[in-house]
Amino acid sequence: MGQYSFTRAERLLKGKDFISARKEGKKVTGRNLVVFFKKNNLGIRRLGLAVSSKVGGAVKRSRIKRLLREFFRLNKELFPSSTDIFISVIRGFNPAGYKEVEREFKLLKF
């Protein structure tokens, strides 16, 4: 696959992976996002997303997830290699577009 792909192997799929990233991972909090980083032995970065129904309706939540996945897909090198990344969205996050998601990640110190 190309550099800008987002394959199934790069997704956190199992509940235990989400829980372990949240409990054992390093936590970085931004204005609208909480990001957990946990080392894995797979040699790849894996992404997991959680957007609560408190953030908004299904359409809004899906849009936020799409924007976050797009940011990850295009900026994988910003994230530590061989790491599980779990992103939880804080209530009230309503990005106007990709640039706003990009700005949010620039504010995070990881």
mmCIF file of N, CA and C in Angstrom, residues 26-101:
data_model
loop_
_atom_site.group_PDB
_atom_site.id
_atom_site.type_symbol
_atom_site.label_atom_id
_atom_site.label_comp_id
_atom_site.label_asym_id
_atom_site.label_seq_id
_atom_site.Cartn_x
_atom_site.Cartn_y
_atom_site.Cartn_z
ATOM 1 N N LYS A 26 0.133 6.820 27.467
ATOM 2 C CA LYS A 26 0.473 8.184 27.867
ATOM 3 C C LYS A 26 -0.644 9.096 27.355
ATOM 4 N N LYS A 27 -1.133 9.972 28.225
ATOM 5 C CA LYS A 27 -2.293 10.808 27.897
ATOM 6 C C LYS A 27 -1.850 12.233 27.576
ATOM 7 N N VAL A 28 -2.348 12.747 26.447
ATOM 8 C CA VAL A 28 -2.095 14.132 26.056
ATOM 9 C C VAL A 28 -3.456 14.780 25.820
ATOM 10 N N THR A 29 -3.727 15.875 26.537
ATOM 11 C CA THR A 29 -5.032 16.530 26.435
ATOM 12 C C THR A 29 -4.910 17.857 25.717
ATOM 13 N N GLY A 30 -5.807 18.070 24.767
ATOM 14 C CA GLY A 30 -5.888 19.337 24.060
ATOM 15 C C GLY A 30 -7.197 20.018 24.398
ATOM 16 N N ARG A 31 -7.530 21.049 23.649
ATOM 17 C CA ARG A 31 -8.775 21.768 23.896
ATOM 18 C C ARG A 31 -9.991 20.899 23.587
ATOM 19 N N ASN A 32 -9.911 20.142 22.503
ATOM 20 C CA ASN A 32 -11.062 19.346 22.069
ATOM 21 C C ASN A 32 -10.791 17.852 21.926
ATOM 22 N N LEU A 33 -9.549 17.444 22.154
ATOM 23 C CA LEU A 33 -9.180 16.044 21.964
ATOM 24 C C LEU A 33 -8.368 15.532 23.147
ATOM 25 N N VAL A 34 -8.541 14.252 23.455
ATOM 26 C CA VAL A 34 -7.678 13.560 24.406
ATOM 27 C C VAL A 34 -7.047 12.419 23.615
ATOM 28 N N VAL A 35 -5.707 12.382 23.584
ATOM 29 C CA VAL A 35 -5.002 11.377 22.796
ATOM 30 C C VAL A 35 -4.175 10.507 23.734
ATOM 31 N N PHE A 36 -4.319 9.191 23.582
ATOM 32 C CA PHE A 36 -3.561 8.224 24.371
ATOM 33 C C PHE A 36 -2.580 7.512 23.444
ATOM 34 N N PHE A 37 -1.315 7.382 23.879
ATOM 35 C CA PHE A 37 -0.288 6.693 23.106
ATOM 36 C C PHE A 37 0.202 5.501 23.904
ATOM 37 N N LYS A 38 0.192 4.333 23.282
ATOM 38 C CA LYS A 38 0.712 3.134 23.947
ATOM 39 C C LYS A 38 1.558 2.358 22.950
ATOM 40 N N LYS A 39 2.778 2.028 23.349
ATOM 41 C CA LYS A 39 3.683 1.265 22.484
ATOM 42 C C LYS A 39 3.086 -0.109 22.163
ATOM 43 N N ASN A 40 3.316 -0.559 20.933
ATOM 44 C CA ASN A 40 2.957 -1.929 20.565
ATOM 45 C C ASN A 40 4.172 -2.587 19.921
ATOM 46 N N ASN A 41 4.135 -3.871 19.749
ATOM 47 C CA ASN A 41 5.273 -4.591 19.163
ATOM 48 C C ASN A 41 4.988 -5.007 17.728
ATOM 49 N N LEU A 42 4.122 -4.280 17.063
ATOM 50 C CA LEU A 42 3.696 -4.663 15.713
ATOM 51 C C LEU A 42 4.485 -3.962 14.612
ATOM 52 N N GLY A 43 5.190 -2.897 14.960
ATOM 53 C CA GLY A 43 5.956 -2.167 13.953
ATOM 54 C C GLY A 43 5.114 -1.208 13.133
ATOM 55 N N ILE A 44 3.839 -1.032 13.494
ATOM 56 C CA ILE A 44 2.977 -0.090 12.770
ATOM 57 C C ILE A 44 2.227 0.792 13.763
ATOM 58 N N ARG A 45 1.768 1.921 13.254
ATOM 59 C CA ARG A 45 0.917 2.803 14.055
ATOM 60 C C ARG A 45 -0.524 2.364 13.837
ATOM 61 N N ARG A 46 -1.280 2.261 14.928
ATOM 62 C CA ARG A 46 -2.695 1.905 14.797
ATOM 63 C C ARG A 46 -3.533 3.002 15.423
ATOM 64 N N LEU A 47 -4.655 3.318 14.789
ATOM 65 C CA LEU A 47 -5.522 4.401 15.237
ATOM 66 C C LEU A 47 -6.870 3.876 15.688
ATOM 67 N N GLY A 48 -7.333 4.388 16.827
ATOM 68 C CA GLY A 48 -8.675 4.096 17.323
ATOM 69 C C GLY A 48 -9.345 5.409 17.682
ATOM 70 N N LEU A 49 -10.628 5.518 17.379
ATOM 71 C CA LEU A 49 -11.368 6.756 17.636
ATOM 72 C C LEU A 49 -12.582 6.488 18.504
ATOM 73 N N ALA A 50 -12.910 7.457 19.363
ATOM 74 C CA ALA A 50 -14.126 7.394 20.163
ATOM 75 C C ALA A 50 -14.760 8.779 20.141
ATOM 76 N N VAL A 51 -15.980 8.836 19.615
ATOM 77 C CA VAL A 51 -16.719 10.093 19.585
ATOM 78 C C VAL A 51 -18.062 9.825 20.247
ATOM 79 N N SER A 52 -18.236 10.360 21.434
ATOM 80 C CA SER A 52 -19.436 10.128 22.230
ATOM 81 C C SER A 52 -20.674 10.751 21.589
ATOM 82 N N SER A 53 -21.815 10.185 21.893
ATOM 83 C CA SER A 53 -23.070 10.749 21.383
ATOM 84 C C SER A 53 -23.330 12.130 21.988
ATOM 85 N N LYS A 54 -22.615 12.466 23.067
ATOM 86 C CA LYS A 54 -22.737 13.798 23.663
ATOM 87 C C LYS A 54 -22.145 14.875 22.758
ATOM 88 N N VAL A 55 -21.296 14.461 21.806
ATOM 89 C CA VAL A 55 -20.681 15.395 20.867
ATOM 90 C C VAL A 55 -21.710 15.880 19.853
ATOM 91 N N GLY A 56 -22.640 15.005 19.473
ATOM 92 C CA GLY A 56 -23.658 15.383 18.501
ATOM 93 C C GLY A 56 -24.321 14.165 17.897
ATOM 94 N N GLY A 57 -25.112 14.404 16.879
ATOM 95 C CA GLY A 57 -25.811 13.330 16.194
ATOM 96 C C GLY A 57 -24.870 12.480 15.357
ATOM 97 N N ALA A 58 -25.411 11.423 14.767
ATOM 98 C CA ALA A 58 -24.617 10.463 14.002
ATOM 99 C C ALA A 58 -23.872 11.114 12.837
ATOM 100 N N VAL A 59 -24.512 12.040 12.158
ATOM 101 C CA VAL A 59 -23.887 12.688 11.007
ATOM 102 C C VAL A 59 -22.665 13.479 11.459
ATOM 103 N N LYS A 60 -22.811 14.229 12.530
ATOM 104 C CA LYS A 60 -21.708 15.042 13.061
ATOM 105 C C LYS A 60 -20.565 14.154 13.557
ATOM 106 N N ARG A 61 -20.904 13.091 14.287
ATOM 107 C CA ARG A 61 -19.874 12.183 14.806
ATOM 108 C C ARG A 61 -19.114 11.514 13.663
ATOM 109 N N SER A 62 -19.822 11.081 12.641
ATOM 110 C CA SER A 62 -19.182 10.431 11.490
ATOM 111 C C SER A 62 -18.254 11.401 10.765
ATOM 112 N N ARG A 63 -18.676 12.631 10.641
ATOM 113 C CA ARG A 63 -17.850 13.652 9.974
ATOM 114 C C ARG A 63 -16.565 13.905 10.752
ATOM 115 N N ILE A 64 -16.680 14.000 12.073
ATOM 116 C CA ILE A 64 -15.497 14.210 12.912
ATOM 117 C C ILE A 64 -14.537 13.034 12.764
ATOM 118 N N LYS A 65 -15.065 11.803 12.775
ATOM 119 C CA LYS A 65 -14.218 10.621 12.617
ATOM 120 C C LYS A 65 -13.534 10.611 11.252
ATOM 121 N N ARG A 66 -14.273 10.994 10.208
ATOM 122 C CA ARG A 66 -13.687 11.069 8.869
ATOM 123 C C ARG A 66 -12.525 12.051 8.834
ATOM 124 N N LEU A 67 -12.715 13.227 9.444
ATOM 125 C CA LEU A 67 -11.667 14.252 9.462
ATOM 126 C C LEU A 67 -10.443 13.781 10.258
ATOM 127 N N LEU A 68 -10.672 13.108 11.386
ATOM 128 C CA LEU A 68 -9.552 12.604 12.197
ATOM 129 C C LEU A 68 -8.786 11.505 11.461
ATOM 130 N N ARG A 69 -9.509 10.601 10.802
ATOM 131 C CA ARG A 69 -8.844 9.549 10.017
ATOM 132 C C ARG A 69 -8.039 10.154 8.883
ATOM 133 N N GLU A 70 -8.572 11.173 8.235
ATOM 134 C CA GLU A 70 -7.874 11.842 7.137
ATOM 135 C C GLU A 70 -6.591 12.487 7.644
ATOM 136 N N PHE A 71 -6.655 13.133 8.811
ATOM 137 C CA PHE A 71 -5.452 13.741 9.381
ATOM 138 C C PHE A 71 -4.406 12.667 9.646
ATOM 139 N N PHE A 72 -4.813 11.548 10.242
ATOM 140 C CA PHE A 72 -3.888 10.447 10.526
ATOM 141 C C PHE A 72 -3.285 9.904 9.227
ATOM 142 N N ARG A 73 -4.112 9.703 8.236
ATOM 143 C CA ARG A 73 -3.675 9.141 6.953
ATOM 144 C C ARG A 73 -2.594 10.004 6.309
ATOM 145 N N LEU A 74 -2.777 11.319 6.355
ATOM 146 C CA LEU A 74 -1.846 12.231 5.689
ATOM 147 C C LEU A 74 -0.641 12.614 6.541
ATOM 148 N N ASN A 75 -0.710 12.372 7.866
ATOM 149 C CA ASN A 75 0.355 12.819 8.771
ATOM 150 C C ASN A 75 0.852 11.718 9.696
ATOM 151 N N LYS A 76 0.937 10.495 9.198
ATOM 152 C CA LYS A 76 1.364 9.368 10.034
ATOM 153 C C LYS A 76 2.728 9.600 10.675
ATOM 154 N N GLU A 77 3.619 10.282 9.949
ATOM 155 C CA GLU A 77 4.975 10.477 10.450
ATOM 156 C C GLU A 77 5.031 11.357 11.702
ATOM 157 N N LEU A 78 3.972 12.107 11.992
ATOM 158 C CA LEU A 78 3.926 12.927 13.206
ATOM 159 C C LEU A 78 3.748 12.075 14.459
ATOM 160 N N PHE A 79 3.173 10.901 14.290
ATOM 161 C CA PHE A 79 2.904 10.009 15.411
ATOM 162 C C PHE A 79 4.076 9.059 15.607
ATOM 163 N N PRO A 80 4.368 8.691 16.863
ATOM 164 C CA PRO A 80 5.479 7.753 17.113
ATOM 165 C C PRO A 80 5.240 6.418 16.396
ATOM 166 N N SER A 81 6.315 5.824 15.870
ATOM 167 C CA SER A 81 6.151 4.548 15.176
ATOM 168 C C SER A 81 5.910 3.438 16.192
ATOM 169 N N SER A 82 5.311 2.360 15.732
ATOM 170 C CA SER A 82 4.994 1.188 16.563
ATOM 171 C C SER A 82 4.205 1.577 17.818
ATOM 172 N N THR A 83 3.114 2.310 17.600
ATOM 173 C CA THR A 83 2.303 2.829 18.694
ATOM 174 C C THR A 83 0.821 2.683 18.395
ATOM 175 N N ASP A 84 0.040 2.411 19.436
ATOM 176 C CA ASP A 84 -1.415 2.460 19.326
ATOM 177 C C ASP A 84 -1.829 3.868 19.737
ATOM 178 N N ILE A 85 -2.611 4.524 18.903
ATOM 179 C CA ILE A 85 -3.075 5.884 19.165
ATOM 180 C C ILE A 85 -4.585 5.830 19.316
ATOM 181 N N PHE A 86 -5.065 6.260 20.471
ATOM 182 C CA PHE A 86 -6.502 6.274 20.744
ATOM 183 C C PHE A 86 -6.914 7.723 20.957
ATOM 184 N N ILE A 87 -7.838 8.215 20.137
ATOM 185 C CA ILE A 87 -8.285 9.602 20.220
ATOM 186 C C ILE A 87 -9.728 9.639 20.691
ATOM 187 N N SER A 88 -9.946 10.377 21.758
ATOM 188 C CA SER A 88 -11.284 10.576 22.305
ATOM 189 C C SER A 88 -11.643 12.049 22.103
ATOM 190 N N VAL A 89 -12.817 12.295 21.552
ATOM 191 C CA VAL A 89 -13.244 13.666 21.257
ATOM 192 C C VAL A 89 -14.029 14.225 22.438
ATOM 193 N N ILE A 90 -13.687 15.444 22.833
ATOM 194 C CA ILE A 90 -14.354 16.105 23.951
ATOM 195 C C ILE A 90 -15.618 16.792 23.444
ATOM 196 N N ARG A 91 -16.636 16.764 24.262
ATOM 197 C CA ARG A 91 -17.928 17.379 23.950
ATOM 198 C C ARG A 91 -17.743 18.836 23.500
ATOM 199 N N GLY A 92 -18.441 19.203 22.449
ATOM 200 C CA GLY A 92 -18.389 20.575 21.965
ATOM 201 C C GLY A 92 -17.478 20.779 20.761
ATOM 202 N N PHE A 93 -16.726 19.746 20.368
ATOM 203 C CA PHE A 93 -15.834 19.876 19.209
ATOM 204 C C PHE A 93 -16.671 19.845 17.935
ATOM 205 N N ASN A 94 -16.574 20.910 17.158
ATOM 206 C CA ASN A 94 -17.330 21.005 15.909
ATOM 207 C C ASN A 94 -16.445 21.635 14.838
ATOM 208 N N PRO A 95 -15.516 20.837 14.272
ATOM 209 C CA PRO A 95 -14.583 21.410 13.302
ATOM 210 C C PRO A 95 -15.290 21.842 12.020
ATOM 211 N N ALA A 96 -14.918 23.020 11.541
ATOM 212 C CA ALA A 96 -15.489 23.522 10.290
ATOM 213 C C ALA A 96 -14.928 22.743 9.105
ATOM 214 N N GLY A 97 -13.720 22.228 9.263
ATOM 215 C CA GLY A 97 -13.105 21.475 8.182
ATOM 216 C C GLY A 97 -11.781 20.880 8.614
ATOM 217 N N TYR A 98 -11.055 20.352 7.645
ATOM 218 C CA TYR A 98 -9.783 19.683 7.889
ATOM 219 C C TYR A 98 -8.771 20.610 8.557
ATOM 220 N N LYS A 99 -8.724 21.867 8.126
ATOM 221 C CA LYS A 99 -7.755 22.829 8.673
ATOM 222 C C LYS A 99 -7.921 23.000 10.182
ATOM 223 N N GLU A 100 -9.140 22.958 10.656
ATOM 224 C CA GLU A 100 -9.398 23.102 12.087
ATOM 225 C C GLU A 100 -8.890 21.885 12.862
ATOM 226 N N VAL A 101 -9.028 20.702 12.280
ATOM 227 C CA VAL A 101 -8.504 19.484 12.911
ATOM 228 C C VAL A 101 -6.977 19.571 12.950
#
